[in-house]
XYZ file of C-alpha atoms in Angstrom:
421
model
C -34.148 39.802 26.906
C -37.363 41.683 27.772
C -38.153 43.453 31.072
C -39.819 40.388 32.587
C -36.555 38.447 32.485
C -37.720 36.090 29.692
C -35.503 35.491 26.679
C -37.021 36.610 23.432
C -36.820 34.285 20.473
C -33.815 35.415 18.385
C -34.413 36.420 14.829
C -33.027 34.554 11.832
C -30.556 37.350 11.187
C -29.225 37.142 14.742
C -28.776 33.381 14.441
C -26.838 33.710 11.165
C -24.671 36.480 12.608
C -23.818 34.340 15.638
C -22.892 31.350 13.511
C -20.623 33.454 11.316
C -18.839 34.872 14.364
C -18.340 31.429 15.907
C -17.202 29.727 12.698
C -14.982 32.625 11.681
C -11.706 31.232 13.127
C -12.328 27.848 11.508
C -12.813 29.257 8.021
C -9.964 31.742 8.396
C -7.553 28.915 9.299
C -8.676 26.842 6.355
C -8.605 29.649 3.798
C -5.230 30.975 4.955
C -3.710 27.506 4.729
C -5.255 26.999 1.296
C -4.033 30.318 -0.101
C -0.514 30.054 1.294
C -0.250 26.443 0.195
C -1.080 27.365 -3.389
C 1.232 30.385 -3.393
C 4.152 28.364 -2.106
C 3.407 25.209 -4.089
C 6.757 24.118 -5.586
C 7.187 23.706 -9.315
C 7.929 19.986 -9.059
C 4.330 19.337 -7.959
C 3.021 19.978 -11.458
C 5.830 18.297 -13.369
C 4.970 15.242 -15.422
C 6.173 11.697 -15.562
C 8.982 12.486 -17.987
C 11.209 13.666 -15.150
C 11.531 10.073 -13.956
C 14.060 8.798 -16.475
C 16.534 7.145 -14.173
C 19.415 4.806 -14.842
C 19.513 1.419 -13.150
C 22.689 -0.042 -11.753
C 24.109 -3.252 -13.131
C 25.929 -6.081 -11.422
C 27.291 -9.112 -13.210
C 27.603 -11.267 -10.095
C 25.624 -14.482 -10.168
C 22.787 -15.387 -7.859
C 23.563 -17.530 -4.833
C 21.519 -20.702 -5.319
C 21.780 -22.016 -1.784
C 18.515 -21.703 0.181
C 18.502 -20.191 3.671
C 18.911 -22.963 6.185
C 16.562 -23.639 9.089
C 17.386 -26.427 11.555
C 15.053 -29.415 11.899
C 12.090 -27.941 9.966
C 13.454 -28.300 6.400
C 10.473 -26.464 4.916
C 11.507 -26.078 1.304
C 10.856 -28.618 -1.411
C 13.094 -26.831 -3.885
C 13.788 -23.610 -5.678
C 13.562 -24.639 -9.336
C 10.850 -22.899 -11.335
C 8.371 -24.693 -13.546
C 10.212 -25.898 -16.659
C 7.144 -25.420 -18.817
C 6.850 -21.807 -17.773
C 10.534 -21.193 -18.464
C 10.239 -22.807 -21.886
C 7.203 -20.654 -22.749
C 9.047 -17.525 -21.615
C 12.003 -18.378 -23.862
C 9.733 -18.787 -26.856
C 7.747 -15.565 -26.376
C 9.208 -12.055 -26.438
C 8.640 -9.726 -23.534
C 5.727 -7.346 -23.912
C 5.667 -3.684 -23.007
C 2.154 -2.723 -21.996
C 2.809 0.882 -20.985
C 5.048 3.764 -21.880
C 8.761 3.186 -21.129
C 8.696 6.473 -19.203
C 6.595 4.670 -16.600
C 8.427 1.340 -16.572
C 12.077 0.698 -17.391
C 13.173 -2.938 -17.458
C 16.886 -2.769 -16.801
C 17.062 -6.043 -14.894
C 20.000 -7.469 -16.836
C 21.912 -8.135 -13.611
C 21.288 -10.741 -10.965
C 21.194 -10.253 -7.238
C 24.650 -10.733 -5.766
C 25.426 -12.867 -2.755
C 24.878 -10.040 -0.257
C 21.541 -9.012 -1.725
C 20.012 -12.468 -2.188
C 18.714 -12.450 1.398
C 16.926 -9.090 1.250
C 13.627 -10.977 1.698
C 14.089 -13.972 3.954
C 12.354 -16.841 5.650
C 11.787 -14.633 8.699
C 9.670 -12.338 6.497
C 7.551 -15.325 5.514
C 7.031 -16.244 9.169
C 6.020 -12.677 10.033
C 3.472 -12.583 7.220
C 2.078 -15.951 8.272
C 1.560 -14.632 11.816
C -0.255 -11.592 10.456
C -2.502 -13.798 8.328
C -3.325 -16.032 11.278
C -3.816 -12.947 13.522
C -1.136 -14.242 15.893
C 1.549 -11.574 15.722
C 0.732 -10.245 19.204
C 0.016 -6.698 18.022
C -2.738 -4.279 19.083
C -6.417 -4.835 18.373
C -7.573 -4.383 14.779
C -10.443 -1.877 14.497
C -12.672 -2.178 11.430
C -12.924 1.053 9.450
C -14.597 -0.002 6.208
C -16.969 -2.601 4.732
C -17.942 -2.110 1.092
C -18.893 -4.356 -1.808
C -19.870 -4.470 -5.453
C -21.414 -7.252 -7.514
C -18.030 -8.863 -8.178
C -15.949 -7.753 -5.199
C -16.222 -7.317 -1.436
C -13.803 -5.354 0.744
C -13.228 -4.958 4.476
C -10.460 -2.930 6.104
C -9.076 -2.599 9.631
C -6.545 -0.284 11.252
C -4.485 -0.395 14.406
C -2.131 2.123 15.997
C 1.066 0.656 17.468
C 2.879 2.532 20.223
C 5.750 3.257 17.893
C 5.563 3.680 14.153
C 2.919 4.595 11.599
C -0.668 3.255 11.532
C -1.008 -0.306 10.263
C -3.737 -1.532 7.918
C -5.247 -4.936 7.299
C -7.746 -5.621 4.525
C -9.621 -8.559 3.057
C -10.701 -8.430 -0.580
C -12.736 -11.135 -2.281
C -12.699 -11.167 -6.081
C -15.418 -13.271 -7.702
C -14.505 -15.488 -10.672
C -10.751 -15.107 -10.258
C -7.870 -17.489 -9.567
C -5.057 -16.864 -7.075
C -2.539 -17.149 -9.896
C -4.024 -14.352 -12.025
C -4.338 -12.043 -8.989
C -0.758 -12.840 -7.955
C 0.529 -11.915 -11.418
C -1.595 -8.756 -11.509
C -0.085 -7.370 -8.300
C 3.459 -8.192 -9.447
C 3.080 -6.865 -13.003
C 4.503 -3.345 -12.811
C 3.997 -2.800 -16.538
C 0.253 -3.355 -16.304
C -0.132 -1.696 -12.915
C -0.214 1.827 -14.288
C -3.505 0.982 -16.046
C -5.336 0.741 -12.716
C -2.964 2.347 -10.200
C -2.803 6.037 -11.133
C -0.401 6.751 -8.271
C 2.438 4.836 -9.952
C 4.615 7.334 -11.825
C 7.676 5.168 -12.441
C 8.733 1.553 -11.948
C 11.844 -0.383 -12.871
C 13.472 -3.661 -11.947
C 16.960 -3.039 -10.608
C 18.055 -6.634 -10.040
C 16.487 -10.069 -9.814
C 17.220 -13.677 -8.940
C 15.848 -16.102 -11.572
C 16.121 -18.989 -9.096
C 14.100 -17.776 -6.099
C 12.153 -15.039 -7.870
C 13.492 -12.382 -5.494
C 13.389 -8.909 -7.048
C 14.775 -5.488 -6.207
C 12.561 -2.812 -7.758
C 12.475 0.974 -7.851
C 9.145 2.799 -7.600
C 8.117 6.437 -7.601
C 4.561 7.109 -6.514
C 2.546 10.263 -7.079
C 0.924 11.836 -4.055
C -1.855 14.455 -4.011
C -0.914 17.894 -5.293
C -0.036 19.206 -1.853
C 2.709 16.597 -1.248
C 5.891 15.712 -3.056
C 6.213 12.352 -4.777
C 7.692 9.447 -2.829
C 10.439 7.039 -3.873
C 10.702 3.379 -2.845
C 13.418 0.738 -3.124
C 11.495 -2.504 -2.630
C 12.589 -6.080 -2.125
C 9.962 -8.695 -2.945
C 9.540 -12.454 -3.093
C 6.742 -15.049 -3.227
C 6.353 -18.335 -1.357
C 3.875 -20.968 -2.508
C 2.023 -23.516 -0.396
C -0.494 -25.407 -2.494
C -2.612 -22.668 -4.073
C -1.841 -20.151 -1.352
C 0.743 -17.499 -2.159
C 2.583 -15.485 0.493
C 3.825 -12.346 -1.259
C 6.236 -10.157 0.695
C 7.235 -6.645 -0.395
C 9.152 -4.296 1.877
C 11.498 -1.343 1.765
C 15.168 -2.361 1.750
C 18.427 -0.372 1.895
C 20.233 -0.170 -1.443
C 22.903 1.949 -3.083
C 21.702 1.061 -6.564
C 19.741 4.313 -6.826
C 21.406 7.366 -5.231
C 19.329 9.079 -2.579
C 18.118 12.547 -3.570
C 16.210 15.366 -1.926
C 13.275 14.921 -4.313
C 11.444 12.680 -4.585
C 11.585 11.867 -0.911
C 12.556 8.261 -0.203
C 10.345 6.118 2.031
C 12.581 3.793 4.028
C 9.960 2.218 6.294
C 7.599 0.409 3.937
C 5.767 -2.906 4.309
C 3.037 -4.208 2.014
C 2.456 -7.963 1.855
C -0.372 -10.272 0.772
C -1.683 -13.748 1.259
C -3.520 -14.724 -1.926
C -5.574 -17.917 -1.923
C -8.607 -19.583 -3.433
C -11.900 -19.005 -1.620
C -15.561 -19.927 -1.840
C -17.769 -17.631 -3.851
C -20.262 -15.409 -2.060
C -22.932 -17.339 -3.965
C -22.379 -20.183 -1.535
C -22.152 -22.915 -4.180
C -19.267 -24.603 -2.372
C -16.873 -24.088 -5.274
C -13.555 -22.284 -4.824
C -14.194 -19.946 -7.740
C -13.263 -16.732 -5.918
C -9.923 -15.343 -4.766
C -9.255 -13.951 -1.289
C -6.515 -11.370 -0.737
C -5.379 -10.517 2.786
C -3.234 -7.375 2.662
C -1.078 -5.918 5.451
C 0.353 -2.465 4.872
C 2.163 0.331 6.675
C 4.680 2.982 5.693
C 6.269 6.132 7.039
C 5.469 8.732 4.374
C 6.869 11.630 6.369
C 3.357 12.941 7.088
C 1.904 13.297 10.615
C 0.033 10.128 11.534
C -3.329 11.824 12.071
C -3.124 13.468 8.670
C -2.046 10.201 7.050
C -4.986 8.340 8.625
C -7.397 10.981 7.425
C -6.055 10.807 3.868
C -6.090 7.017 3.764
C -9.626 6.886 5.126
C -10.905 9.328 2.510
C -9.132 7.760 -0.465
C -9.184 4.058 0.420
C -12.381 2.934 -1.304
C -11.729 5.018 -4.403
C -8.348 3.340 -4.857
C -9.615 -0.169 -4.138
C -12.481 0.128 -6.641
C -9.952 0.586 -9.461
C -8.379 -2.817 -8.855
C -11.443 -4.823 -9.888
C -11.805 -3.451 -13.455
C -8.024 -3.708 -13.761
C -8.244 -7.386 -12.856
C -10.953 -8.030 -15.465
C -8.904 -6.283 -18.154
C -5.839 -8.273 -17.115
C -7.739 -11.559 -17.322
C -8.995 -10.664 -20.781
C -5.524 -9.753 -22.007
C -3.999 -12.949 -20.668
C -6.811 -15.029 -22.145
C -6.052 -13.513 -25.547
C -2.620 -15.109 -25.467
C -0.628 -11.921 -24.875
C 2.962 -12.707 -23.866
C 3.983 -12.334 -20.245
C 5.787 -9.223 -19.135
C 9.035 -9.769 -17.274
C 7.580 -8.903 -13.829
C 4.637 -11.267 -14.412
C 7.049 -14.025 -15.395
C 9.053 -13.417 -12.212
C 5.816 -13.730 -10.218
C 5.622 -17.352 -11.344
C 9.023 -18.210 -9.867
C 8.011 -19.088 -6.327
C 9.731 -20.743 -3.401
C 7.806 -23.936 -2.656
C 6.852 -24.557 0.975
C 6.112 -27.924 2.456
C 2.705 -27.693 4.222
C 4.312 -29.391 7.236
C 6.444 -26.274 7.666
C 3.442 -24.036 8.258
C 1.944 -26.596 10.619
C 5.264 -26.660 12.478
C 5.147 -22.875 12.763
C 1.705 -23.070 14.335
C 2.843 -25.576 16.926
C 6.340 -24.192 17.489
C 5.222 -21.608 20.058
C 2.103 -20.560 21.864
C 1.246 -17.480 19.832
C -1.371 -15.115 21.280
C -4.307 -14.308 19.038
C -5.036 -10.676 18.264
C -8.475 -9.173 18.683
C -10.424 -7.931 15.688
C -13.101 -5.392 16.572
C -15.819 -3.907 14.376
C -16.821 -0.261 14.353
C -19.093 1.928 12.308
C -17.932 2.965 8.845
C -19.686 6.333 9.114
C -17.584 9.344 10.119
C -18.815 11.441 13.010
C -20.343 14.818 12.332
C -17.971 16.667 14.647
C -15.045 15.730 12.378
C -16.219 18.145 9.658
C -14.741 21.355 11.129
C -11.562 19.457 11.944
C -11.367 18.201 8.367
C -11.677 21.737 6.993
C -8.962 23.161 9.215
C -6.568 20.267 8.772
C -7.139 20.395 5.028
C -5.736 23.906 4.926
C -2.864 22.860 7.161
C -2.033 19.887 4.935
C -1.769 22.078 1.867
C 0.454 24.544 3.682
C 2.740 22.124 5.506
C 3.165 19.553 2.735
C 3.765 22.213 0.118
C 6.500 23.628 2.288
C 8.020 20.134 2.678
C 10.713 21.401 5.015
C 10.369 25.065 4.149
C 10.257 28.250 6.193
C 7.805 27.344 8.945
C 8.119 24.207 11.097
C 5.376 21.665 10.369
C 4.865 21.087 14.092
C 3.938 24.747 14.520
C 1.531 24.683 11.559
C -0.289 21.561 12.711
C -0.334 22.838 16.292
C -2.175 25.970 15.223
C -4.524 23.946 13.024
C -5.268 21.600 15.893
C -6.248 24.515 18.119
C -8.687 25.801 15.539
C -10.014 22.282 15.002
C -10.694 21.937 18.724
C -12.583 25.224 18.615
C -14.658 23.872 15.738
C -15.525 20.731 17.662
C -16.982 22.820 20.484
C -19.301 24.759 18.181
């Protein structure tokens, strides 16, 4: 300031010096978290897929063939699978599309009487309510809208009062049938070709009558987190050419619980797959619509989980489309069905009157679906840097010397400082 009380224009050097001083705490927090995270990164982070050579349990009990009863509605036409499909499966040997270290088919046992109801009619009703946006949950906020020449994708998120963030997405695949998309999502052998997070998959038990499966997955997470283990129950219901595919985490003693990889108990990922009109507007149902509903408790703070999902969502979704085209080509060549793909064709038939009865059974409130911008705000950049360092530190510790709450609390303070700059 000069003697007349007027501020002089600061020089470029003074401006740079001021910025460095103000941004210093932000960069220090990030760099410290990054360095400590790398120094304390456990050895299992870099280990390969070969460590996942697990044994599956076996049970010789037969599958209970009686369907779950529901008074008055009588929704099911029957549980028998298509005879032609069964005959084709008997004639063709099972194919192994990927390395056995990724997929182990040890499904020689059938689900016993206690396990047959791991995925039930109530799960179907819940998925139907989600599809019809009548589950009474919070408002869905749109977070993404992307497209390519052969695929379009929209995604929404909502934050319930209790539990992890929930996601809803709509994907439209051009020139695809619901049946081929259904088989693609169920085919664990082929999945590793387009889903690079899948480190291991095996079928523990299955029911050849209803198509219910109990599967074991291990998924790879980014280098700063340990892998996650899932015991998943899954089943498909069919109504016309609409397929309601339920997968969820279920309790099971078939695979002993271990410290690593960490097991995810709360897991829900279900689809409604159905024929849809092409974006070309020709009136023909030549496209396939997939409505996905997903949430899981990965053992990561919700804000960090939302940030990671937001950053990696489109990159993961883009890999599905070329995987679908390769899958179509392989199936068109006459390649034999894998066991999981064959199980995907054993569906529980639903009478359309059952779904109509569900709609009229109770006055279900409709959820709101809101749209927001897909562009992140500029003031999230300092927060991203600081939290990135904290992620590496806290997830690498994975229950180590310093409490995660303390680490993220410090990071949050620095992030708030960055937002004020």
